[in-house]
CSV table of C-alpha atoms and ligand atoms in Angstrom, one decimal:
chain,number,residue,atom,x,y,z
A,1,MET,CA,313.7,225.1,43.1
A,2,VAL,CA,312.8,223.8,46.7
A,3,GLN,CA,314.9,224.3,49.1
A,4,LYS,CA,315.8,223.2,52.4
A,5,GLY,CA,315.6,225.9,55.2
A,6,GLN,CA,313.4,227.8,53.5
A,7,LYS,CA,312.5,231.1,54.6
A,8,ILE,CA,309.3,233.7,54.6
A,9,SER,CA,309.7,237.0,54.6
A,10,SER,CA,307.9,239.1,56.9
A,11,SER,CA,308.9,242.7,57.2
A,12,GLY,CA,313.1,241.8,56.9
A,13,ILE,CA,312.4,238.9,59.6
A,14,ASN,CA,313.4,235.9,58.8
A,15,ILE,CA,310.9,233.2,59.6
A,16,MET,CA,312.6,229.7,60.2
A,17,SER,CA,311.8,226.6,61.3
A,18,SER,CA,313.9,226.7,64.4
A,19,MET,CA,315.6,223.3,63.9
A,20,ASP,CA,317.1,224.6,60.9
A,21,GLU,CA,320.9,224.3,60.6
A,22,MET,CA,320.7,227.7,58.4
A,23,ALA,CA,319.4,229.7,61.6
A,24,SER,CA,323.2,229.7,62.5
A,25,SER,CA,324.2,232.2,59.9
A,26,CYS,CA,321.8,234.6,61.3
A,27,SER,CA,321.4,233.9,65.2
A,28,THR,CA,325.0,235.1,66.3
A,29,GLN,CA,323.8,238.3,68.2
A,30,THR,CA,321.2,238.2,71.2
A,31,PRO,CA,318.6,241.5,70.0
A,32,ASP,CA,318.3,243.5,73.0
A,33,GLY,CA,317.6,247.3,73.7
A,34,PRO,CA,315.0,248.5,70.7
A,35,MET,CA,315.2,245.0,68.7
A,36,LYS,CA,313.8,243.6,71.5
A,37,GLY,CA,309.8,244.0,70.2
A,38,TYR,CA,310.9,242.4,67.0
A,39,GLU,CA,311.6,238.7,69.0
A,40,LYS,CA,308.5,236.7,67.9
A,41,PRO,CA,309.1,232.7,69.1
A,42,GLY,CA,310.3,230.7,65.8
A,43,TYR,CA,311.6,233.9,63.8
A,44,LYS,CA,315.7,235.2,64.0
A,45,LEU,CA,316.9,238.7,63.5
A,46,CYS,CA,319.6,238.9,61.2
A,47,THR,CA,323.0,239.7,62.7
A,48,TYR,CA,322.9,242.8,59.2
A,49,VAL,CA,319.8,244.5,60.7
A,50,SER,CA,320.7,247.3,63.6
A,51,LYS,CA,317.6,248.3,64.2
A,52,PHE,CA,314.0,248.9,62.3
A,53,ILE,CA,312.1,252.2,61.4
A,54,HIS,CA,308.8,253.2,61.4
A,55,THR,CA,307.3,254.5,57.8
A,56,ASP,CA,304.1,254.7,56.3
A,57,ALA,CA,305.3,251.5,54.2
A,58,GLY,CA,305.4,249.6,57.7
A,59,PRO,CA,308.3,249.0,59.8
A,60,ILE,CA,311.1,248.4,57.8
A,61,PRO,CA,314.5,247.1,58.7
A,62,ILE,CA,317.5,249.2,58.5
A,63,ILE,CA,321.0,247.3,57.8
A,64,ASN,CA,324.6,247.3,58.2
A,65,HIS,CA,327.1,249.1,56.2
A,66,LYS,CA,330.0,247.3,57.2
A,67,LEU,CA,330.3,243.4,56.8
A,68,LYS,CA,331.1,241.4,60.2
A,69,LYS,CA,333.1,238.5,60.5
A,70,ASP,CA,329.9,235.6,59.9
A,71,ASP,CA,329.1,237.5,56.3
A,72,LEU,CA,333.1,237.4,55.3
A,73,PHE,CA,333.5,233.7,56.6
A,74,SER,CA,330.3,232.5,54.7
A,75,THR,CA,331.4,234.4,51.8
A,76,PHE,CA,334.0,232.0,51.7
A,77,TYR,CA,331.7,229.1,51.8
A,78,VAL,CA,329.8,230.2,49.3
A,79,ARG,CA,332.6,230.6,46.4
A,80,TRP,CA,333.9,227.5,47.2
A,81,GLY,CA,330.5,225.8,46.3
A,82,ILE,CA,329.6,224.7,50.0
A,83,MET,CA,325.5,225.9,50.6
A,84,ARG,CA,325.6,227.9,47.6
A,85,TYR,CA,321.8,227.5,46.6
A,86,SER,CA,320.4,228.3,50.1
A,87,TYR,CA,322.2,231.4,51.0
A,88,THR,CA,319.2,234.3,50.4
A,89,VAL,CA,318.2,237.3,52.6
A,90,ALA,CA,314.5,237.6,52.7
A,91,PRO,CA,313.6,239.7,49.7
A,92,GLY,CA,311.8,243.3,50.5
A,93,LEU,CA,312.5,246.5,51.3
A,94,TYR,CA,315.1,247.7,54.0
A,95,GLY,CA,316.7,250.8,54.6
A,96,ILE,CA,320.5,251.8,54.9
A,97,GLY,CA,322.3,254.6,56.5
A,98,LYS,CA,319.1,257.5,57.5
A,99,PRO,CA,316.7,256.7,54.7
A,100,ASP,CA,314.2,259.4,54.3
A,101,LYS,CA,310.7,260.3,52.0
A,102,ASN,CA,313.5,261.6,49.2
A,103,SER,CA,315.6,258.7,49.7
A,104,GLU,CA,316.8,257.0,46.3
A,105,VAL,CA,315.8,252.5,46.2
A,106,LEU,CA,318.3,250.9,44.9
A,107,VAL,CA,317.5,247.2,43.5
A,108,THR,CA,319.1,244.2,44.3
A,109,ALA,CA,319.2,240.3,44.3
A,110,ASN,CA,318.6,238.3,47.3
A,111,PHE,CA,321.6,236.1,46.6
A,112,LYS,CA,323.3,237.4,50.0
A,113,LEU,CA,326.8,238.1,48.6
A,114,THR,CA,325.4,240.4,45.9
A,115,PHE,CA,323.5,242.4,49.3
A,116,ASP,CA,326.7,242.5,51.0
A,117,HIS,CA,328.8,244.0,47.9
A,118,LEU,CA,326.0,247.0,47.8
A,119,ARG,CA,326.1,247.7,51.4
A,120,LYS,CA,330.1,247.6,51.8
A,121,GLY,CA,329.5,249.4,48.2
A,122,LEU,CA,327.4,252.4,49.8
A,123,GLY,CA,329.5,253.7,52.2
A,124,ASP,CA,327.7,256.4,54.3
A,125,ILE,CA,324.9,256.9,51.9
A,126,ASN,CA,321.4,257.0,53.1
A,127,ALA,CA,319.0,254.9,50.6
A,128,TRP,CA,316.4,252.2,50.3
A,129,ILE,CA,317.0,249.2,49.5
A,130,LEU,CA,314.4,246.6,47.7
A,131,VAL,CA,315.4,242.7,47.5
A,132,LEU,CA,314.1,240.7,44.9
A,133,ASP,CA,313.3,237.2,45.5
A,134,THR,CA,316.0,235.7,42.6
A,135,LYS,CA,316.4,232.6,44.4
A,136,GLY,CA,319.5,233.4,45.7
A,137,ILE,CA,321.5,234.4,42.0
A,138,ASN,CA,323.2,237.3,41.3
A,139,VAL,CA,320.9,239.7,39.6
A,140,TRP,CA,323.2,239.1,36.2
A,141,CYS,CA,322.4,235.4,36.2
A,142,ALA,CA,318.8,236.4,37.4
A,143,ALA,CA,318.5,238.5,34.8
A,144,GLY,CA,319.0,236.0,31.7
A,145,LYS,CA,317.2,233.5,33.6
A,146,GLY,CA,313.8,235.6,34.4
A,147,THR,CA,314.0,235.8,38.0
A,148,PHE,CA,315.3,239.3,38.3
A,149,SER,CA,312.6,240.6,36.1
A,150,THR,CA,309.7,243.2,34.8
A,151,ARG,CA,307.1,241.4,36.4
A,152,GLU,CA,309.2,240.3,40.1
A,153,LEU,CA,310.1,244.0,40.4
A,154,VAL,CA,306.3,245.7,39.7
A,155,LYS,CA,305.0,242.7,42.3
A,156,ARG,CA,307.7,243.9,45.0
A,157,ILE,CA,306.9,247.3,44.2
A,158,LYS,CA,303.5,246.4,44.8
A,159,ASP,CA,304.1,244.1,47.9
A,160,THR,CA,306.3,246.3,49.9
A,161,SER,CA,303.7,249.6,49.1
A,162,LEU,CA,306.8,251.5,48.2
A,163,PHE,CA,304.5,254.7,47.4
A,164,LYS,CA,304.0,254.7,50.8
A,165,ALA,CA,308.2,255.1,51.5
A,166,VAL,CA,308.9,257.3,49.2
A,167,ASP,CA,307.6,260.7,47.7
A,168,HIS,CA,309.2,260.1,44.2
A,169,LYS,CA,308.5,257.4,41.6
A,170,ARG,CA,312.5,256.3,40.6
A,171,VAL,CA,314.4,252.9,41.3
A,172,ILE,CA,317.3,252.2,40.5
A,173,VAL,CA,317.9,248.6,38.7
A,174,PRO,CA,321.4,248.0,38.3
A,175,GLN,CA,322.4,247.7,35.3
A,176,LEU,CA,323.0,244.1,34.3
A,177,GLY,CA,319.6,244.0,35.2
A,178,ALA,CA,318.2,245.4,31.7
A,179,THR,CA,318.6,241.8,30.3
A,180,GLY,CA,315.4,241.0,32.4
A,181,VAL,CA,313.6,244.2,32.9
A,182,SER,CA,311.7,246.5,30.7
A,183,ALA,CA,311.6,249.9,31.7
A,184,ARG,CA,308.8,251.3,29.8
A,185,ASP,CA,306.9,247.9,31.0
A,186,VAL,CA,307.3,248.5,34.5
A,187,LYS,CA,306.5,252.5,34.7
A,188,LYS,CA,303.2,251.2,33.1
A,189,GLN,CA,302.6,248.4,35.3
A,190,SER,CA,303.9,250.0,38.8
A,191,GLY,CA,303.9,254.1,37.9
A,192,PHE,CA,307.7,253.9,39.0
A,193,ARG,CA,310.2,255.3,36.6
A,194,VAL,CA,313.4,252.6,36.6
A,195,VAL,CA,317.1,254.2,36.1
A,196,TYR,CA,319.7,252.0,35.0
A,197,GLY,CA,322.5,252.4,38.2
A,198,PRO,CA,326.2,251.5,37.4
A,199,VAL,CA,327.2,247.9,36.9
A,200,ARG,CA,329.7,248.2,40.2
A,201,ALA,CA,328.0,248.4,43.5
A,202,ASN,CA,331.1,250.6,44.4
A,203,ASP,CA,329.7,252.9,41.9
A,204,ILE,CA,326.5,254.2,43.5
A,205,PRO,CA,328.0,256.7,45.6
A,206,ALA,CA,329.7,258.8,42.3
A,207,PHE,CA,326.7,257.6,40.4
A,208,LEU,CA,324.1,259.2,42.9
A,209,ARG,CA,326.4,262.5,43.5
A,210,ASN,CA,326.7,263.1,39.6
A,211,ASN,CA,323.0,263.2,39.5
A,212,LEU,CA,321.9,259.5,38.2
A,213,LYS,CA,324.2,259.8,35.5
A,214,ALA,CA,326.7,256.9,34.9
A,215,ASP,CA,330.1,257.7,32.4
A,216,LYS,CA,331.2,254.9,29.7
A,217,LYS,CA,333.0,253.7,32.4
A,218,MET,CA,330.7,252.6,35.2
A,219,ARG,CA,328.4,251.1,32.1
A,220,GLN,CA,331.1,248.8,30.8
A,221,VAL,CA,331.5,245.3,32.7
A,222,THR,CA,334.9,243.9,33.8
A,223,PHE,CA,336.7,241.1,34.0
A,224,THR,CA,340.0,241.6,35.6
A,225,MET,CA,342.0,238.6,37.3
A,226,TYR,CA,340.7,238.8,40.1
A,227,GLU,CA,336.7,238.6,39.4
A,228,ARG,CA,337.9,235.3,37.1
A,229,PHE,CA,340.3,234.1,40.0
A,230,ILE,CA,337.6,234.1,42.5
A,231,LEU,CA,334.5,232.5,40.1
A,232,THR,CA,337.3,229.4,40.2
A,233,PRO,CA,336.6,227.4,42.9
A,234,VAL,CA,332.8,226.7,42.1
A,235,GLU,CA,334.6,225.6,38.3
A,236,ILE,CA,336.6,223.3,39.9
A,237,GLN,CA,334.1,222.3,42.3
A,238,MET,CA,331.5,222.1,39.8
A,239,VAL,CA,334.0,219.0,37.6
A,240,LEU,CA,335.0,217.2,40.7
A,241,LYS,CA,332.3,214.2,40.7
A,242,PRO,CA,332.0,213.9,36.8
A,243,ALA,CA,336.5,213.5,37.6
A,244,LEU,CA,336.3,210.8,40.3
A,245,ILE,CA,334.2,208.7,38.0
A,246,ILE,CA,336.2,209.4,35.2
A,247,ALA,CA,339.3,208.3,37.2
A,248,LEU,CA,337.7,205.0,38.6
A,249,ALA,CA,337.0,204.1,34.8
A,250,LEU,CA,341.2,204.9,34.4
A,251,PHE,CA,341.6,202.5,36.7
A,252,VAL,CA,340.0,200.1,35.0
A,253,LEU,CA,340.6,200.5,31.6
A,254,SER,CA,344.9,201.1,32.8
A,255,GLY,CA,344.3,196.8,33.9
A,256,PHE,CA,344.3,195.4,30.6
A,257,GLY,CA,347.4,194.1,28.7
A,258,PRO,CA,349.2,191.5,27.7
A,259,GLY,CA,347.6,189.6,30.7
A,260,VAL,CA,344.1,189.9,30.3
A,261,PHE,CA,343.5,192.5,33.3
A,262,SER,CA,346.4,192.6,36.4
A,263,PHE,CA,345.9,194.7,39.4
A,264,SER,CA,348.9,195.7,40.0
A,265,GLU,CA,349.4,197.5,36.5
A,266,ALA,CA,345.6,198.8,37.4
A,267,TRP,CA,347.0,200.8,40.0
A,268,GLU,CA,350.3,202.4,38.4
A,269,ARG,CA,349.0,203.1,35.3
A,270,GLY,CA,346.0,204.8,37.0
A,271,ILE,CA,347.7,206.8,38.9
A,272,VAL,CA,349.1,207.9,35.9
A,273,SER,CA,346.6,208.6,34.0
A,274,SER,CA,345.1,209.9,37.0
A,275,ILE,CA,348.0,212.4,37.6
A,276,ALA,CA,347.2,213.7,33.7
A,277,LEU,CA,343.1,214.3,34.4
A,278,VAL,CA,344.3,216.3,37.2
A,279,ALA,CA,346.9,218.2,35.0
A,280,GLY,CA,343.9,218.7,32.5
A,281,ILE,CA,341.2,219.8,35.1
A,282,PHE,CA,343.7,222.4,36.4
A,283,SER,CA,344.8,223.7,33.2
A,284,GLY,CA,341.2,224.0,32.4
A,285,ALA,CA,339.5,225.3,35.0
A,286,PHE,CA,341.7,227.1,36.8
A,287,VAL,CA,345.0,228.4,34.4
A,288,THR,CA,343.2,229.0,31.3
A,289,PRO,CA,340.5,231.2,33.3
A,290,LEU,CA,343.2,233.2,34.9
A,291,LEU,CA,345.4,233.8,32.1
A,292,LEU,CA,342.6,234.3,29.7
A,293,PRO,CA,343.3,237.7,27.9
A,294,PHE,CA,346.9,236.9,27.6
A,295,VAL,CA,346.7,233.1,26.0
A,296,PRO,CA,346.1,234.6,21.7
A,297,PRO,CA,343.1,233.3,20.4
A,298,LYS,CA,339.3,233.6,20.7
A,299,GLU,CA,337.6,230.2,21.2
A,300,PHE,CA,337.9,229.9,24.4
A,301,ALA,CA,338.8,225.6,23.0
A,302,LEU,CA,341.6,226.6,21.5
A,303,LYS,CA,343.2,228.5,24.8
A,304,GLY,CA,342.3,225.3,26.8
A,305,ILE,CA,344.3,223.5,24.0
A,306,ILE,CA,347.4,226.0,24.5
A,307,CYS,CA,347.4,225.8,28.3
A,308,GLY,CA,346.7,222.4,28.3
A,309,SER,CA,349.7,221.2,26.2
A,310,ILE,CA,352.1,222.9,28.0
A,311,LEU,CA,350.8,221.7,31.2
A,312,ALA,CA,350.6,218.2,30.1
A,313,ILE,CA,354.4,218.2,28.4
A,314,LEU,CA,356.0,219.3,32.1
A,315,VAL,CA,353.3,217.2,33.8
A,316,LEU,CA,354.4,214.0,31.6
A,317,VAL,CA,358.3,214.5,31.2
A,318,LEU,CA,358.5,214.5,35.3
A,319,MET,CA,356.7,211.3,35.1
A,320,SER,CA,358.2,209.9,32.0
A,321,ALA,CA,360.2,206.9,34.0
A,322,SER,CA,356.2,205.8,34.4
A,323,ILE,CA,355.4,206.1,31.2
A,324,ASN,CA,355.8,203.1,28.4
A,325,GLY,CA,357.2,204.5,25.0
A,326,ILE,CA,355.5,207.1,22.9
A,327,ALA,CA,352.2,205.7,22.8
A,328,GLY,CA,351.6,205.7,26.2
A,329,PHE,CA,352.9,209.2,25.9
A,330,LEU,CA,351.0,210.7,23.0
A,331,ALA,CA,347.8,209.1,25.3
A,332,LEU,CA,348.2,211.0,28.4
A,333,PHE,CA,349.2,214.0,25.9
A,334,LEU,CA,345.9,213.6,24.2
A,335,PHE,CA,343.8,212.7,27.0
A,336,SER,CA,344.9,215.9,29.1
A,337,VAL,CA,344.3,218.5,26.8
A,338,ALA,CA,341.3,217.1,25.2
A,339,ILE,CA,340.4,217.5,29.2
A,340,SER,CA,341.6,221.1,29.2
A,341,SER,CA,340.0,222.1,26.6
A,342,TYR,CA,336.5,220.6,27.3
A,343,LEU,CA,336.3,222.6,30.5
A,344,ALA,CA,338.0,225.8,29.3
A,345,MET,CA,335.3,226.0,26.8
A,346,ASN,CA,332.9,225.2,29.6
A,347,PHE,CA,333.9,228.8,31.1
A,348,THR,CA,332.2,230.4,28.0
A,349,GLY,CA,328.8,230.0,30.6
A,350,THR,CA,330.6,232.3,33.1
A,351,THR,CA,332.3,235.6,31.5
A,352,PRO,CA,330.4,238.7,30.7
A,353,PHE,CA,331.0,238.5,26.9
A,354,THR,CA,330.6,235.5,25.1
A,355,SER,CA,327.9,235.5,23.1
A,356,PRO,CA,325.1,232.5,22.7
A,357,SER,CA,325.8,232.1,18.6
A,358,GLY,CA,329.9,232.8,19.6
A,359,VAL,CA,329.6,230.0,21.9
A,360,GLU,CA,327.4,227.7,19.6
A,361,LYS,CA,329.8,228.0,16.6
A,362,GLU,CA,332.8,227.0,18.9
A,363,MET,CA,330.9,224.0,20.2
A,364,LYS,CA,330.2,222.7,17.0
A,365,ARG,CA,334.0,222.9,16.0
A,366,TYR,CA,335.2,221.7,19.1
A,367,ILE,CA,333.7,218.8,20.9
A,368,PRO,CA,334.0,216.4,17.6
A,369,VAL,CA,338.0,217.0,18.0
A,370,GLN,CA,338.1,216.8,21.8
A,371,LEU,CA,335.6,213.6,21.5
A,372,ILE,CA,338.3,212.2,18.5
A,373,ALA,CA,341.2,213.0,20.7
A,374,LEU,CA,339.3,211.0,23.7
A,375,VAL,CA,339.0,208.4,21.6
A,376,VAL,CA,342.3,208.2,19.7
A,377,SER,CA,343.9,208.5,23.5
A,378,THR,CA,342.0,205.4,25.0
A,379,GLY,CA,342.8,203.5,21.6
A,380,LEU,CA,346.3,204.5,22.7
A,381,TRP,CA,346.0,203.6,26.4
A,382,VAL,CA,345.4,200.3,26.0
A,383,TYR,CA,347.6,199.7,23.0
A,384,SER,CA,350.7,200.9,25.0
A,385,ALA,CA,349.9,198.2,28.0
A,386,PHE,CA,351.5,195.6,25.0
B,1,MET,CA,336.1,245.3,27.0
B,2,GLU,CA,339.0,245.8,25.2
B,3,ASP,CA,341.6,243.2,26.0
B,4,LEU,CA,338.6,240.4,26.3
B,5,ARG,CA,337.1,239.7,22.8
B,6,TYR,CA,335.2,236.9,21.5
B,7,LEU,CA,334.3,235.6,18.2
B,8,ASP,CA,334.1,238.2,15.5
B,9,ASP,CA,331.0,237.8,13.2
B,10,VAL,CA,328.7,235.6,15.2
B,11,SER,CA,326.5,238.3,16.8
B,12,THR,CA,323.0,238.0,16.1
B,13,LEU,CA,322.0,241.7,16.5
B,14,VAL,CA,320.2,243.9,14.4
B,15,LEU,CA,319.8,247.9,14.6
B,16,ASP,CA,316.8,249.5,12.2
B,17,LYS,CA,317.6,252.8,12.1
B,18,GLU,CA,314.7,253.8,10.6
B,19,LYS,CA,312.6,253.3,13.9
B,20,CYS,CA,315.4,254.5,16.1
B,21,ILE,CA,313.6,257.5,17.8
B,22,GLY,CA,317.1,258.6,19.4
B,23,CYS,CA,316.1,257.8,23.4
B,24,SER,CA,319.7,256.8,23.4
B,25,LEU,CA,318.2,253.9,26.1
B,26,CYS,CA,320.2,251.5,24.5
B,27,THR,CA,323.8,252.9,24.7
B,28,GLU,CA,323.0,253.0,29.1
B,29,VAL,CA,321.6,249.8,29.3
B,30,CYS,CA,324.5,247.8,27.3
B,31,PRO,CA,327.2,246.5,29.0
B,32,GLN,CA,330.0,246.6,26.1
B,33,ALA,CA,329.9,249.9,24.7
B,34,VAL,CA,327.8,248.6,21.6
B,35,PHE,CA,326.2,251.7,20.8
B,36,GLU,CA,327.4,255.6,20.5
B,37,MET,CA,324.2,258.9,19.5
B,38,GLN,CA,325.2,260.4,16.5
B,39,GLY,CA,323.2,263.5,15.9
B,40,GLU,CA,319.6,262.0,16.7
B,41,LYS,CA,320.3,258.1,16.1
B,42,ALA,CA,322.1,255.1,17.6
B,43,HIS,CA,324.8,253.8,16.0
B,44,ILE,CA,326.5,250.7,16.4
B,45,VAL,CA,330.1,251.1,16.8
B,46,ASP,CA,331.6,247.7,18.1
B,47,PHE,CA,329.7,245.3,16.9
B,48,ASN,CA,331.8,242.3,17.7
B,49,ALA,CA,331.8,243.3,21.2
B,50,CYS,CA,328.3,242.3,21.5
B,51,MET,CA,327.3,239.1,24.0
B,52,GLU,CA,323.6,238.8,23.0
B,53,CYS,CA,322.9,239.8,26.2
B,54,GLY,CA,319.7,241.5,24.7
B,55,ALA,CA,319.3,244.1,27.2
B,56,CYS,CA,319.0,246.6,24.4
B,57,VAL,CA,316.2,245.0,22.5
B,58,ASN,CA,314.0,244.8,26.7
B,59,ASN,CA,314.3,248.5,26.9
B,60,CYS,CA,314.3,250.4,22.9
B,61,PRO,CA,311.0,252.1,23.1
B,62,SER,CA,310.6,251.4,19.2
B,63,LYS,CA,311.2,247.9,19.0
B,64,ALA,CA,314.3,249.2,16.7
B,65,ILE,CA,317.1,246.5,18.2
B,66,SER,CA,316.5,242.7,17.6
B,67,VAL,CA,318.6,240.2,18.9
B,68,SER,CA,318.0,236.1,18.1
B,69,PRO,CA,320.5,233.4,19.4
B,70,GLY,CA,319.7,230.4,18.7
B,71,VAL,CA,318.4,230.5,15.6
B,72,GLY,CA,320.4,230.0,12.0
C,1,SF4,S1,322.5,243.4,23.2
C,1,SF4,FE1,323.8,243.1,25.1
C,1,SF4,S2,326.2,243.6,24.2
C,1,SF4,FE2,324.8,243.1,22.3
C,1,SF4,S3,324.1,245.0,21.8
C,1,SF4,FE3,322.1,244.5,23.5
C,1,SF4,S4,322.8,245.4,25.2
C,1,SF4,FE4,325.1,245.1,23.8
C,2,SF4,S1,317.4,252.6,22.5
C,2,SF4,FE1,316.3,252.4,20.2
C,2,SF4,S2,315.2,254.6,20.5
C,2,SF4,FE2,316.3,254.4,21.7
C,2,SF4,S3,318.2,255.2,20.8
C,2,SF4,FE3,318.5,252.6,21.3
C,2,SF4,S4,318.0,252.1,18.7
C,2,SF4,FE4,317.2,254.2,19.1
């Protein structure tokens, strides 16, 4: 992937063209004192780097535990899908606290939110952090896509001369990275032993205190209401463009009637059907993900049908004055529910517990149902105009 | 995960107990607690929780486990 504002790493200093807008996220502090020597024309120091220390592996940036205001602001932007693809940290070796030759090495991805999450979760631990180049994607997704991989880990261990920075031969890999990493191959190719750390960064201090042992709870993924909630903005943002196109088609379709085509009808009925569309999106991309465990069936498409039906009935009853007859009502109902079902099914791609085989089975069964509902709904909608 | 379950009987997970050498790595990497060690061998204790992520397959030193989503 070629990104705008691509960064090349050089010992934790981000090199970027000074004209680049991205520079603004890394440039609010003027380095002085010990940082002075690291200034170079065309380079920006990142605000999360507090100083550099000298090791046998070269100068290593030490990062802050605490998140600053601009870290939090950009988190908000990223969650809403704004600049999602260029929010990266330069891959390489960092330190946190006062790491020495016996400190553990924690491996992570170069998605800035993942990186922020890790440093926040570490509290006052002293450790090394080895950031892999996952193209700005989190550990779990990157492991599935093959960028958080044995090859990349071995490459970073070698590129950073990790063996010079530490006296032991151990790296702690987040457990969710195991999908892309083979501990045996890493050992064979780099000499470093992989220890799988807990799923959540917050558990790392406890894991370290416990002699690198994770209990069962630390090993299991969760998908809490909050975890689901923060994923919904991206779900919604992803459907905005197609939704706009569909809405446009709805306005056109709504114009057909007894007088061949009527602009006033197109406008009035277009608005009503667009509201049904919005209700379907809201149900499928927001309500269903949020209420996931509380809606009984296991199939996401079916969960979407249930939430979508309830919401559609509510909305349609409220608008009943502007809908002509049973046919119109049924058309909008089917349409809204089909959209909800489809988007709910789409959410299987975002959850940490759905198997590809299950998703395939579900899609084979429900995509035809959704399509039929859509066709019948279109027919009824046009029919209801007469 | 106990409160969130997906479809039953769909996973393609297979464990060959003959090949298992009892290293217990699969119980460490699986994010769904599908395996448990019973004596010297790994056992599948929660088959339907498997999401076919392949972490166990990648890390099993004796190739005792397989998942093959997308075939069949
Ligand atoms: S494929 Fe993933 S979820 Fe399934 S048993 Fe292996 S590690 Fe667990
Ligand atoms: S990882 Fe493989 S060898 Fe080790 S316990 Fe599991 S099945 Fe057995």
